[in-house]
């Protein structure tokens, strides 16, 4: 008989746990059709990703992400005036399959596309909308000051009107 494992991570409200994933747990030795395998793998991947989104909001998860942030694992801001500021992963939605992950620059407070094609294919819900802001609230000493300069578009030395 199958018994659930104890877990300190709150996964009670994950609506994504599908019947197909439980079939995988109960019948791990059974043979499935190709279509069933794809559905089970897709459900398992989504469940794992959403559990990851919850994990990185815990104290252990934030500490692990701090190391990645310090190693520039998520890339640097592409803006010139941000001077290579390390970025954080962020989702534009907490709903799976809505959008891919973006990188959030704490200096200019804007979202950018990741440079890596691999990172650009990861679901944004696997990091969620909360993570970068909670991270900077947890580690306030890492929040940089806003850029002292801002790019001003010009044509022949004249500033452009905001409506043009």
Coordinates of C-alpha atoms in Angstrom, one line a residue:
X1 CA 0.0 0.0 0.0
X2 CA 1.3 3.4 -0.9
X3 CA 1.9 5.9 1.9
X4 CA 2.6 9.6 1.4
X5 CA 6.0 10.8 2.5
X6 CA 6.3 13.5 5.1
X7 CA 7.4 16.8 3.7
X8 CA 7.9 20.2 5.4
X9 CA 7.2 22.0 2.2
X10 CA 3.7 23.3 1.8
X11 CA 2.3 21.8 -1.4
X12 CA -1.3 21.4 -0.2
X13 CA -2.8 23.9 -2.7
X14 CA -1.0 22.8 -5.8
X15 CA -3.9 22.3 -8.2
X16 CA -1.6 20.7 -10.7
X17 CA -1.3 17.3 -9.0
X18 CA -3.2 15.3 -11.6
X19 CA -4.6 11.9 -11.7
X20 CA -1.9 10.9 -14.3
X21 CA 0.9 11.7 -11.8
X22 CA -0.6 9.5 -9.2
X23 CA -0.9 6.7 -11.7
X24 CA 2.9 7.1 -12.1
X25 CA 3.4 6.7 -8.4
X26 CA 1.1 3.7 -8.0
X27 CA 2.2 1.9 -11.1
X28 CA 5.8 2.8 -11.4
X29 CA 6.6 -0.7 -12.9
X30 CA 3.8 -0.8 -15.4
X31 CA 4.1 -0.2 -19.1
X32 CA 2.3 2.8 -20.5
X33 CA 1.6 3.9 -24.1
X34 CA 3.7 6.7 -25.6
X35 CA 0.9 9.2 -25.1
X36 CA 0.4 8.2 -21.5
X37 CA 4.1 8.5 -20.8
X38 CA 4.2 12.0 -22.3
X39 CA 1.2 13.0 -20.2
X40 CA 2.7 11.6 -17.0
X41 CA 6.1 13.2 -17.7
X42 CA 4.5 16.6 -18.4
X43 CA 2.5 16.4 -15.2
X44 CA 5.5 15.4 -13.2
X45 CA 7.6 18.2 -14.7
X46 CA 4.9 20.8 -13.9
X47 CA 4.5 19.5 -10.4
X48 CA 8.3 19.6 -9.8
X49 CA 8.5 23.1 -11.2
X50 CA 5.7 24.4 -9.0
X51 CA 7.2 22.7 -5.9
X52 CA 10.5 24.5 -6.9
X53 CA 8.7 27.8 -7.0
X54 CA 7.6 27.2 -3.4
X55 CA 11.0 25.9 -2.2
X56 CA 12.9 29.0 -3.3
X57 CA 10.6 31.0 -1.1
X58 CA 11.8 29.1 2.0
X59 CA 14.8 30.1 4.1
X60 CA 16.9 27.2 2.6
X61 CA 15.8 28.0 -0.9
X62 CA 16.6 31.7 -0.5
X63 CA 20.1 30.8 0.8
X64 CA 20.7 28.5 -2.2
X65 CA 19.5 31.2 -4.5
X66 CA 21.8 33.7 -2.8
X67 CA 24.8 31.6 -3.8
X68 CA 23.6 31.4 -7.4
X69 CA 23.1 35.2 -7.4
X70 CA 26.6 35.8 -6.1
X71 CA 28.0 33.5 -8.9
X72 CA 26.0 35.5 -11.6
X73 CA 24.2 32.2 -12.5
X74 CA 21.2 34.1 -13.7
X75 CA 23.1 36.6 -15.8
X76 CA 23.7 40.3 -15.7
X77 CA 21.6 43.2 -16.7
X78 CA 22.1 44.1 -20.4
X79 CA 21.6 47.8 -19.7
X80 CA 24.7 49.9 -19.9
X81 CA 23.9 52.1 -16.9
X82 CA 23.3 49.0 -14.7
X83 CA 27.1 48.2 -15.0
X84 CA 26.7 44.4 -15.1
X85 CA 24.3 44.1 -12.2
X86 CA 23.5 40.5 -11.4
X87 CA 19.9 39.5 -12.1
X88 CA 17.3 37.3 -10.5
X89 CA 14.9 34.9 -12.3
X90 CA 11.3 36.0 -12.3
X91 CA 8.0 34.8 -13.7
X92 CA 5.4 37.2 -15.2
X93 CA 2.7 34.9 -14.0
X94 CA 2.2 32.2 -11.4
X95 CA 0.1 30.2 -13.8
X96 CA 2.0 27.4 -15.6
X97 CA 2.5 27.7 -19.3
X98 CA 1.7 31.4 -19.4
X99 CA 5.1 32.7 -20.2
X100 CA 8.8 31.7 -19.9
X101 CA 11.1 32.9 -17.2
X102 CA 12.6 36.4 -17.4
X103 CA 15.5 38.0 -15.5
X104 CA 14.8 40.8 -13.1
X105 CA 17.4 43.5 -12.6
X106 CA 17.3 44.9 -9.1
X107 CA 19.0 48.1 -10.2
X108 CA 16.8 49.3 -13.0
X109 CA 13.8 47.1 -11.7
X110 CA 13.0 45.9 -15.2
X111 CA 12.5 42.4 -16.7
X112 CA 14.7 41.2 -19.6
X113 CA 14.9 38.1 -21.7
X114 CA 17.6 35.7 -20.5
X115 CA 20.6 35.4 -22.8
X116 CA 20.7 31.6 -22.6
X117 CA 18.3 29.7 -24.9
X118 CA 18.0 27.0 -22.3
X119 CA 17.0 29.4 -19.6
X120 CA 14.6 31.1 -22.0
X121 CA 12.6 27.9 -22.4
X122 CA 11.9 27.4 -18.7
X123 CA 8.4 28.1 -17.5
X124 CA 8.2 31.4 -15.5
X125 CA 5.7 29.9 -13.0
X126 CA 8.6 27.7 -11.8
X127 CA 10.1 30.8 -10.2
X128 CA 6.9 32.8 -9.7
X129 CA 6.2 36.5 -9.4
X130 CA 7.2 36.8 -5.7
X131 CA 10.7 35.4 -5.7
X132 CA 12.9 38.4 -6.7
X133 CA 11.1 40.8 -4.4
X134 CA 11.1 38.5 -1.4
X135 CA 14.8 37.8 -2.1
X136 CA 15.7 41.5 -2.0
X137 CA 13.5 42.0 1.2
X138 CA 15.4 39.1 2.8
X139 CA 18.8 40.4 1.8
X140 CA 18.3 44.2 1.7
X141 CA 22.1 44.8 1.6
X142 CA 22.0 43.4 -2.0
X143 CA 19.5 45.9 -3.3
X144 CA 21.5 48.4 -5.3
X145 CA 20.8 52.1 -5.7
X146 CA 19.0 53.1 -8.9
X147 CA 21.3 54.1 -11.8
X148 CA 22.5 57.6 -11.4
X149 CA 22.2 58.2 -15.2
X150 CA 19.4 57.5 -17.5
X151 CA 19.7 57.2 -21.3
X152 CA 18.1 60.2 -23.1
X153 CA 17.3 59.6 -26.8
X154 CA 18.5 62.3 -29.1
X155 CA 18.5 63.2 -32.8
X156 CA 21.3 65.5 -33.9
X157 CA 21.8 66.5 -30.2
X158 CA 18.2 67.4 -29.6
X159 CA 16.1 65.5 -27.1
X160 CA 13.1 63.7 -28.5
X161 CA 9.7 64.6 -27.4
X162 CA 8.1 61.9 -25.3
X163 CA 5.2 61.4 -27.8
X164 CA 7.5 60.9 -30.8

